[in-house]
Tab-separated table of C-alpha atoms and ligand atoms in Angstrom:
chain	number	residue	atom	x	y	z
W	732	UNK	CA	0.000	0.000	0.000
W	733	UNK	CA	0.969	3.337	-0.625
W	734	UNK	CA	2.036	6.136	2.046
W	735	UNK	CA	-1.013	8.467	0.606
W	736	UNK	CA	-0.094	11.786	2.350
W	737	UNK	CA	3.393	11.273	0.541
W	738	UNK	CA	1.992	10.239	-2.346
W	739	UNK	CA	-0.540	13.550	-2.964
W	740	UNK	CA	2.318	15.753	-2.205
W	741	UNK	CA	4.829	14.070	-4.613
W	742	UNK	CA	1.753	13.861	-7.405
W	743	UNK	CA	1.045	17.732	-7.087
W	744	UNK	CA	4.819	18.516	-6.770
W	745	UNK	CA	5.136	16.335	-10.010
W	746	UNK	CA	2.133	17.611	-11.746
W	747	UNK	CA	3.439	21.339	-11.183
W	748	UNK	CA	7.044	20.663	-12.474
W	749	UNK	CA	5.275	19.281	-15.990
W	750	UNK	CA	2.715	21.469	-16.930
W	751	UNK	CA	4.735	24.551	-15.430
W	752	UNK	CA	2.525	28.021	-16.134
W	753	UNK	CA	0.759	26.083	-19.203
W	754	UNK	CA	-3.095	24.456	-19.515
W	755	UNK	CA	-3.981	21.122	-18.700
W	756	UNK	CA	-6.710	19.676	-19.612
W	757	UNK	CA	-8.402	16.148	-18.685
W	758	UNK	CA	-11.169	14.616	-19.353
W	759	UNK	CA	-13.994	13.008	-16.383
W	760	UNK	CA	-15.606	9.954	-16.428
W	761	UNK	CA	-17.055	9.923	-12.989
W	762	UNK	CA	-15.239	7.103	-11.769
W	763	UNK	CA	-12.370	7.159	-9.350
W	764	UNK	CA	-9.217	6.938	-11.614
W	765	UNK	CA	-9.855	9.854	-13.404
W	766	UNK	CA	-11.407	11.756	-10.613
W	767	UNK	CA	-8.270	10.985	-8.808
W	768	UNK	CA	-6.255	12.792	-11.375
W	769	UNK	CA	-8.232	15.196	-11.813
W	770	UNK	CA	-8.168	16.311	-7.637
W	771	UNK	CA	-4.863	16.132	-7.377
W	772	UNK	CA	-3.737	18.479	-11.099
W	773	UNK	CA	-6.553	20.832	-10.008
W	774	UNK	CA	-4.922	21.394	-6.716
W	775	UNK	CA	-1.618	21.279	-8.543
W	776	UNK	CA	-3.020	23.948	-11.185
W	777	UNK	CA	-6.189	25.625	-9.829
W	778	UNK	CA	-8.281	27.039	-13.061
W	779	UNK	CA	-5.325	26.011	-15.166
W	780	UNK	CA	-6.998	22.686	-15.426
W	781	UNK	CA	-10.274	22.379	-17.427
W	782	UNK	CA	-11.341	19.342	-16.007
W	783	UNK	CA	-13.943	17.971	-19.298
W	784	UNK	CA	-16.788	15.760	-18.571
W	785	UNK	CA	-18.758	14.143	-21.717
W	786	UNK	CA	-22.305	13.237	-20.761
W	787	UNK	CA	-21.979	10.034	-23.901
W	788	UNK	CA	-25.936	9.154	-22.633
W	789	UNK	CA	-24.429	5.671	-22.053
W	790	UNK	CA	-23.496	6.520	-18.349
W	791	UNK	CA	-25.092	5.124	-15.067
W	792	UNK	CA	-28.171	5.981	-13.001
W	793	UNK	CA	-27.161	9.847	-11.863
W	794	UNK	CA	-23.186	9.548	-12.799
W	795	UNK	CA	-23.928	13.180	-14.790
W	796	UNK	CA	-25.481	15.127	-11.932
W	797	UNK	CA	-23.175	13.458	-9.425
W	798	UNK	CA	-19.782	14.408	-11.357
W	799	UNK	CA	-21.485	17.959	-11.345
W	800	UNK	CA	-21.948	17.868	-7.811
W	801	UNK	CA	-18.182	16.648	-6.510
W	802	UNK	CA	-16.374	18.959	-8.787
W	803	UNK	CA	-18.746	21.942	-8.369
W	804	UNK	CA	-15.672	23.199	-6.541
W	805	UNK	CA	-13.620	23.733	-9.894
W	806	UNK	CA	-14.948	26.346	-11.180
W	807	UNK	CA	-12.969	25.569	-14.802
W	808	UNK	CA	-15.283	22.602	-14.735
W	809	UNK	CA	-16.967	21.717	-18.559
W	810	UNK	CA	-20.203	19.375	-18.470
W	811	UNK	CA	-20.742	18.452	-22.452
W	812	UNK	CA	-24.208	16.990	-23.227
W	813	UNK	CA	-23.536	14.982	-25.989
W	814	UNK	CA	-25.315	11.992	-25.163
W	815	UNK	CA	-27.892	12.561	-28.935
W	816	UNK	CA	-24.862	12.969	-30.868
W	817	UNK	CA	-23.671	9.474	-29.671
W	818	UNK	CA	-27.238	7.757	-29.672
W	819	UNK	CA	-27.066	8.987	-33.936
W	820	UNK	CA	-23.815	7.221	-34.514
W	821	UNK	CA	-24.827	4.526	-32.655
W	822	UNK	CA	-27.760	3.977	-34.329
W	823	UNK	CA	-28.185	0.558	-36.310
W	824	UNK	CA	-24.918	-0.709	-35.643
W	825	UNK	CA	-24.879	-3.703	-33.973
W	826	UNK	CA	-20.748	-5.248	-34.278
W	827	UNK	CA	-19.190	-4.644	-30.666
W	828	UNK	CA	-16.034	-3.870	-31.831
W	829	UNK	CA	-17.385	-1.252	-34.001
W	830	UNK	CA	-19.596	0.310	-31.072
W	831	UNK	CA	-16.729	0.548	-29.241
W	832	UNK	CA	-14.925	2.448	-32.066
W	833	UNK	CA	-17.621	4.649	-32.459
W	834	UNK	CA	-18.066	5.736	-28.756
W	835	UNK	CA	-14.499	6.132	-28.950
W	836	UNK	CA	-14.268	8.512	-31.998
W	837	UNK	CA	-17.386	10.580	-30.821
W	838	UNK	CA	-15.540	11.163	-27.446
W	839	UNK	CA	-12.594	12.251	-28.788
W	840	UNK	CA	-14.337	14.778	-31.102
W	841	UNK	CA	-16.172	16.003	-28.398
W	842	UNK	CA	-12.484	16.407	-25.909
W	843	UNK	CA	-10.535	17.817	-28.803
W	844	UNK	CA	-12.990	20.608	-28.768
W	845	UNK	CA	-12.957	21.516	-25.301
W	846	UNK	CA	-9.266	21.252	-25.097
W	847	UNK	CA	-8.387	23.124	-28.061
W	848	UNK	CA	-11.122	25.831	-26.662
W	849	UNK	CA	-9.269	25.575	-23.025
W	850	UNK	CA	-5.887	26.121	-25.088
W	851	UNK	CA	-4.598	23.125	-22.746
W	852	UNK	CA	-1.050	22.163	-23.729
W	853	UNK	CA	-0.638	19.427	-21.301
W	854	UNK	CA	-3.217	16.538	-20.762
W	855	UNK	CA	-3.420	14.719	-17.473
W	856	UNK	CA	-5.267	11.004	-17.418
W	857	UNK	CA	-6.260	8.792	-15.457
W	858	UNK	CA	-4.317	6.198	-16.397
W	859	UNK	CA	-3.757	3.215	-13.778
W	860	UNK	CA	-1.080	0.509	-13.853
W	861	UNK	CA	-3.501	-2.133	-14.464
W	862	UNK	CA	-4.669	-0.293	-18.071
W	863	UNK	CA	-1.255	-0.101	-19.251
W	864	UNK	CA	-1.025	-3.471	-19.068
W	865	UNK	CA	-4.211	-4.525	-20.709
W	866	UNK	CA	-3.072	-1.505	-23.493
W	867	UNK	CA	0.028	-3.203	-24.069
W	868	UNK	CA	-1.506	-6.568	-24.331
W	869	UNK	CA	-4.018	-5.278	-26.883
W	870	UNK	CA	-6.960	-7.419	-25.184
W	871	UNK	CA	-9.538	-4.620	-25.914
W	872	UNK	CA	-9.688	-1.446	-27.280
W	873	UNK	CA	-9.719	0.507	-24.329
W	874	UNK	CA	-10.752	3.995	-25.599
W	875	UNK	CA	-9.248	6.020	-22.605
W	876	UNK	CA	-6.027	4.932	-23.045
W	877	UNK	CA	-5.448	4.586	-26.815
W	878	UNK	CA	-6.842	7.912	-28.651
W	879	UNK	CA	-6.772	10.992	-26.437
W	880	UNK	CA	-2.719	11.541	-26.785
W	881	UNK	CA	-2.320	11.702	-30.593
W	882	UNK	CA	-5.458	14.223	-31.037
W	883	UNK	CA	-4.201	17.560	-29.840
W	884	UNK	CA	-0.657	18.628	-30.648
W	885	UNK	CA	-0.240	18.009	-26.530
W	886	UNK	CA	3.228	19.379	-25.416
W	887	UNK	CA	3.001	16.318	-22.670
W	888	UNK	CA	1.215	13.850	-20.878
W	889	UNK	CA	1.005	13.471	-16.968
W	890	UNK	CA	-0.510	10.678	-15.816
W	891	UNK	CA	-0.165	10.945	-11.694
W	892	UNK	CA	-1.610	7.678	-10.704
W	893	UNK	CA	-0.065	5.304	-13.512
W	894	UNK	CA	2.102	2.853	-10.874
W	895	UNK	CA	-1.013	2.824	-8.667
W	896	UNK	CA	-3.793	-0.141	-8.556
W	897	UNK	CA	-7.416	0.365	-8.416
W	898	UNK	CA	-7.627	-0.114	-3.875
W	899	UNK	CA	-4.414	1.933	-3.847
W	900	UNK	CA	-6.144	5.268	-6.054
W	901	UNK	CA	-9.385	4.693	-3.459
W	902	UNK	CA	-7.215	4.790	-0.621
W	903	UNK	CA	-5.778	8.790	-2.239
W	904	UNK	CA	-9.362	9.264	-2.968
W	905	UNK	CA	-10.522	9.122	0.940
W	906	UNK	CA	-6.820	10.986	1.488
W	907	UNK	CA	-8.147	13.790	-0.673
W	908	UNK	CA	-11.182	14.072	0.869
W	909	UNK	CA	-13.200	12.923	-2.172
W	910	UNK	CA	-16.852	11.447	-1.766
W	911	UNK	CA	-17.184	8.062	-0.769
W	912	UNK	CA	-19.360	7.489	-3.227
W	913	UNK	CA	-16.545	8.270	-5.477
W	914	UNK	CA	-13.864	6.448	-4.118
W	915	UNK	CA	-15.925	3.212	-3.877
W	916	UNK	CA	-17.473	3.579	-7.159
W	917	UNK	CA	-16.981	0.333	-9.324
W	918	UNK	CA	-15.394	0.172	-12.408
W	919	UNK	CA	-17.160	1.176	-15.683
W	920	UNK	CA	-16.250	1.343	-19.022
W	921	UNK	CA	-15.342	3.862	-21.714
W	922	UNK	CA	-18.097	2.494	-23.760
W	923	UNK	CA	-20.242	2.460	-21.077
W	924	UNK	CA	-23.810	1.199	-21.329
W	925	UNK	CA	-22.965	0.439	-25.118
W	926	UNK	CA	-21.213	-2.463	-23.983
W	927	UNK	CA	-23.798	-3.660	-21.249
W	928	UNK	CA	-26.403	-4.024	-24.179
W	929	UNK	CA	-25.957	-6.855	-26.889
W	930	UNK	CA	-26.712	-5.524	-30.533
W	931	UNK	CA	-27.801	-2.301	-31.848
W	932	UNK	CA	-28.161	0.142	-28.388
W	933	UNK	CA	-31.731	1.642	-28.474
W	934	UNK	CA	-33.002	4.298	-25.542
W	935	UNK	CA	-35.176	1.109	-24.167
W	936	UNK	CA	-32.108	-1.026	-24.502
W	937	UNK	CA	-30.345	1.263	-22.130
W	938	UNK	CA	-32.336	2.520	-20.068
W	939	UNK	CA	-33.081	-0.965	-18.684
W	940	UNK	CA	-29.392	-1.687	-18.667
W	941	UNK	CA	-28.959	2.108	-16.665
W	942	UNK	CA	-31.913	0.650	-14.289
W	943	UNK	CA	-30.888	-2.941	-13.740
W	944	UNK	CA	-27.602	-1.798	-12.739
W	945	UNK	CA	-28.451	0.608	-10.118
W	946	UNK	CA	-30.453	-2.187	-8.558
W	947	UNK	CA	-27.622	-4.254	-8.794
W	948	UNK	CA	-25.154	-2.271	-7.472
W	949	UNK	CA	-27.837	-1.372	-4.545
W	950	UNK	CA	-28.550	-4.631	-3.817
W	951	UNK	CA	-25.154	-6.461	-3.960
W	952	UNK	CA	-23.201	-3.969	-1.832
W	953	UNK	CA	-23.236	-5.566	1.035
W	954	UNK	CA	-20.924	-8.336	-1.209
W	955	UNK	CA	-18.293	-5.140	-1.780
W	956	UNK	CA	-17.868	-6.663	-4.893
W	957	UNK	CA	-15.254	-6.002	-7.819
W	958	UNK	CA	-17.686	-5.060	-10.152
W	959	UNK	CA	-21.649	-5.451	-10.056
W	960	UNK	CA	-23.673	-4.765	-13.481
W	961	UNK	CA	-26.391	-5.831	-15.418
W	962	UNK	CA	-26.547	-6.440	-19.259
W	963	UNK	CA	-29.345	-7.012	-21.390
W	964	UNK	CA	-28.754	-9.519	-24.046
W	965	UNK	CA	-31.659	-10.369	-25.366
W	966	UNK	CA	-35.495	-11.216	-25.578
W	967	UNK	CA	-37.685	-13.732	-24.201
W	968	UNK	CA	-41.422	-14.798	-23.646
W	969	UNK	CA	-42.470	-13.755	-19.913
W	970	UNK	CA	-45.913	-13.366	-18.178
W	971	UNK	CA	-47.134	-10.222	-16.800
W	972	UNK	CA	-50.168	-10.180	-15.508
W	973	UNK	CA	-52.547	-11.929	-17.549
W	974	UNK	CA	-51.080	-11.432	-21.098
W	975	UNK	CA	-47.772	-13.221	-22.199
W	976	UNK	CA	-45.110	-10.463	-23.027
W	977	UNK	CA	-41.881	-10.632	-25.137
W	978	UNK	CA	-39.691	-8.777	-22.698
W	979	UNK	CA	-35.830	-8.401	-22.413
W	980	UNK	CA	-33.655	-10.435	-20.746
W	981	UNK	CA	-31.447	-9.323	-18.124
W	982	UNK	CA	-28.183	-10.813	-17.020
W	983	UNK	CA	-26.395	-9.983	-13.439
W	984	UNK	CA	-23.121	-10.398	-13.396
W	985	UNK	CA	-21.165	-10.235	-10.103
W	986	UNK	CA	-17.035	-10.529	-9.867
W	987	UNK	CA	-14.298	-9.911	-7.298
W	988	UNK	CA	-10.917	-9.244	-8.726
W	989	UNK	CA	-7.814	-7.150	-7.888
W	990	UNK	CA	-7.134	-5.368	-11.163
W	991	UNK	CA	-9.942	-6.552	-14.010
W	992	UNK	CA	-7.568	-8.642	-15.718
W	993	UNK	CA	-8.339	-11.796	-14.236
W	994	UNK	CA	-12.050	-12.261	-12.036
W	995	UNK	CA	-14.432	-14.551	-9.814
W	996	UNK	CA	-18.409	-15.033	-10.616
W	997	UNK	CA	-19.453	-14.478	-6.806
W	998	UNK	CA	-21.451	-17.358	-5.366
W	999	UNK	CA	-24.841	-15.442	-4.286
W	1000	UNK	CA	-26.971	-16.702	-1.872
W	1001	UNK	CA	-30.583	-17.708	-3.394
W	1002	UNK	CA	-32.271	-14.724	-1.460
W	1003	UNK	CA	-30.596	-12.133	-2.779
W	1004	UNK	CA	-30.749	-13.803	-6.246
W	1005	UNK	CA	-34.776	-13.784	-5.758
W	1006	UNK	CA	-34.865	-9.667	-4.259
W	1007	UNK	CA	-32.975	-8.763	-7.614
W	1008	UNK	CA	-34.910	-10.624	-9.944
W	1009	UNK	CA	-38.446	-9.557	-7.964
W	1010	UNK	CA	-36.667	-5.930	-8.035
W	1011	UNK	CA	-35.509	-5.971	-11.870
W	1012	UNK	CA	-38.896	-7.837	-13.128
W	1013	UNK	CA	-41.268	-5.673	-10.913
W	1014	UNK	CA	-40.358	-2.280	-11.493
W	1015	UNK	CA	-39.807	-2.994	-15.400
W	1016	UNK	CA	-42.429	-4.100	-17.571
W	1017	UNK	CA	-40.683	-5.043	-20.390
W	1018	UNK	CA	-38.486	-7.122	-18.409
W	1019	UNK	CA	-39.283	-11.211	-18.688
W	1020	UNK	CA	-36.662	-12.752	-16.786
W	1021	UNK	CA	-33.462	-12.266	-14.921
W	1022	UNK	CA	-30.287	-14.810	-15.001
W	1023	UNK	CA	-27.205	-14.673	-12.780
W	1024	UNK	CA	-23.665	-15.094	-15.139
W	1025	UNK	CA	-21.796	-17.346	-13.230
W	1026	UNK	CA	-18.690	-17.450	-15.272
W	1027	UNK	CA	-15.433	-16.317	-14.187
W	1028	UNK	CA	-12.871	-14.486	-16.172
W	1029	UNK	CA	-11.085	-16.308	-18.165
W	1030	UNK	CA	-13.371	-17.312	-20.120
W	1031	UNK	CA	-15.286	-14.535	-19.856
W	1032	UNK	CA	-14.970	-11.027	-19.945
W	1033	UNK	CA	-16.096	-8.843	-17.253
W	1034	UNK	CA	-18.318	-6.667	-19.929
W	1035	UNK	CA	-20.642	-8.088	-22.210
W	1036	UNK	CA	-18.513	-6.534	-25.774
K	567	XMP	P1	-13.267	-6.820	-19.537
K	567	XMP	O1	-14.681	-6.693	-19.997
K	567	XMP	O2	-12.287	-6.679	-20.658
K	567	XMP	O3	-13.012	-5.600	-18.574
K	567	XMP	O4	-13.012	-8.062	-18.726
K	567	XMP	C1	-11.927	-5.477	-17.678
K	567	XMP	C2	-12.122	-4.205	-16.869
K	567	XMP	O5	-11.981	-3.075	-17.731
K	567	XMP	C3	-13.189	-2.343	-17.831
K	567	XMP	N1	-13.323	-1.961	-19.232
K	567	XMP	C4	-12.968	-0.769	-19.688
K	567	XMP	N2	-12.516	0.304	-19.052
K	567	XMP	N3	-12.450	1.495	-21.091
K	567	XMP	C5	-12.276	1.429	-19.744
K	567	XMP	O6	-11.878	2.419	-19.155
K	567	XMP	C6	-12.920	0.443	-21.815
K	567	XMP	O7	-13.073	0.514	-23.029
K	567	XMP	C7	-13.191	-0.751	-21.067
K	567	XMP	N4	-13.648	-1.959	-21.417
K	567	XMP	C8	-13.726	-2.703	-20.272
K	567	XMP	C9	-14.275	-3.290	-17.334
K	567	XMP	O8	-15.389	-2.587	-16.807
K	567	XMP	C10	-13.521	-4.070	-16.289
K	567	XMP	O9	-13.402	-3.363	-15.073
């Protein structure tokens, strides 16, 4: 584990050496890697930083308003609603790989913008030690960690919590005071909810994904698991009341791992099971049935594409 008090003051000593009297940019996800980064070069740079967030429309249950709340304190702060300009490209595809691409193009359209209008000549990620490694071993194209440095002509890169793991950047999240809610926030995905729905992503499509995981997350907490999500891959017959429905199907997935590359399906009990599917079926009605994914990574992957 890391010496955290150390550690901030090193990171913001660091960050201030780089970037010097120049703009930094860096663009906000809402989870804690990035949010991380982005604490530690705003206290580093003050309103030197733009700190960007992209609203994609793929993100969780209240991620938007809740990044908007924790960094209300940065007043350089940008909140981009892009999230119908990503539902358009979106639209019709259905090859994950390609959906991936996609998200990934759209979000660095919408960053270049913001940093060429911020004038930022330095841009500060989020990058952990775990995604270098999973960059370097080309298993996925992880669009956070590929694009973002060959867009801008960027006169450097700073990337304060690369030798850190995911428990070690929570642990500098609780040191800088940061939410809780942000420093135990789970992993999630560039893609985002693209990747939790199988096919061509619709509004339905993801706004049952976007409420299926906050129940999921609710419910499971107690588990303090890796990751928590649910993914809706497909359709099914159901009953609902009297009339037989063709409603989607929802798969829970539930892993504990260290750093993503390598996870455990956790073994539920059968009461918990039951409140999620009761949860999930009963407060969507075009929901027919819930399964629980109890395959562990390898062969799996955490995400569904
Ligand atoms: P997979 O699905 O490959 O995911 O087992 C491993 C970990 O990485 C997250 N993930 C991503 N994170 N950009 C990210 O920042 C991405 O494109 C991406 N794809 C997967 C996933 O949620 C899990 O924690």
């Amino acid at each position: 584990m890391v010496d955290t008090e150390l550690f901030i003051e090193e990171a913001v000593e660091e960050i201030e050496n780089e970037v010097g009297d120049a703009n930094a940019v860096i663009a906000l996800s809402g989870g804690v890697d990035s949010s991380v980064a982005a604490a530690l070069a705003y206290e580093a740079l003050g309103d030197r930083l733009t700190p960007v967030y992209v609203d994609t429309g793929l993100m969780r249950k209240g991620e938007t308003e809740q990044v908007a709340e924790t960094f209300s304190y940065m007043d350089s702060l940008r909140i981009v609603d892009a999230h119908e300009r990503f539902l358009d490209a979106l639209s019709g595809v259905t090859d994950p790989e390609e959906k991936r691409h996609i998200v990934g193009e759209g979000f660095i359209r919408e960053f270049e913008r913001e940093a060429r209008d911020a004038e930022a000549d330095y841009l500060v990620q989020g990058t952990i030690y775990p995604d270098r490694i999973e960059s370097e071993g080309n298993i996925k194209s992880h669009h956070n960690v590929g694009g973002l440095p060959d867009i801008v002509d960027f006169e450097g890169i700073v990337e304060p919590v690369r030798e850190l793991y995911k428990d070690e950047v929570r642990e500098v999240a609780r040191a800088l005071g940061l939410d809780e809610l942000v420093a135990e926030r789970m992993p999630f995905p560039g893609p985002g909810l693209a990747v939790r729905v199988l096919g061509e992503v619709t509004e339905e499509k993801l706004d049952v994904a976007r409420e299926a995981t906050h129940a999921v997350e609710e419910e499971l907490e107690a588990y303090d698991p890796w990751q928590a999500l649910a993914a809706v891959i497909g359709k099914a017959t159901g009953v609902k009341g009297d009339n037989r429905v063709h409603g989607w199907v929802v798969s829970v997935r539930a892993v504990e791992s260290r750093d993503g590359m390598t996870a455990r399906a956790l073994e539920l009990d059968w009461e918990t099971l039951q409140r999620l599917q009761s949860r999930i079926t009963g407060s969507q009605e075009n929901v027919a049935r819930v399964v629980y994914d109890v395959t562990h990574k390898p062969p799996a992957t955490i995400e569904y594409e």
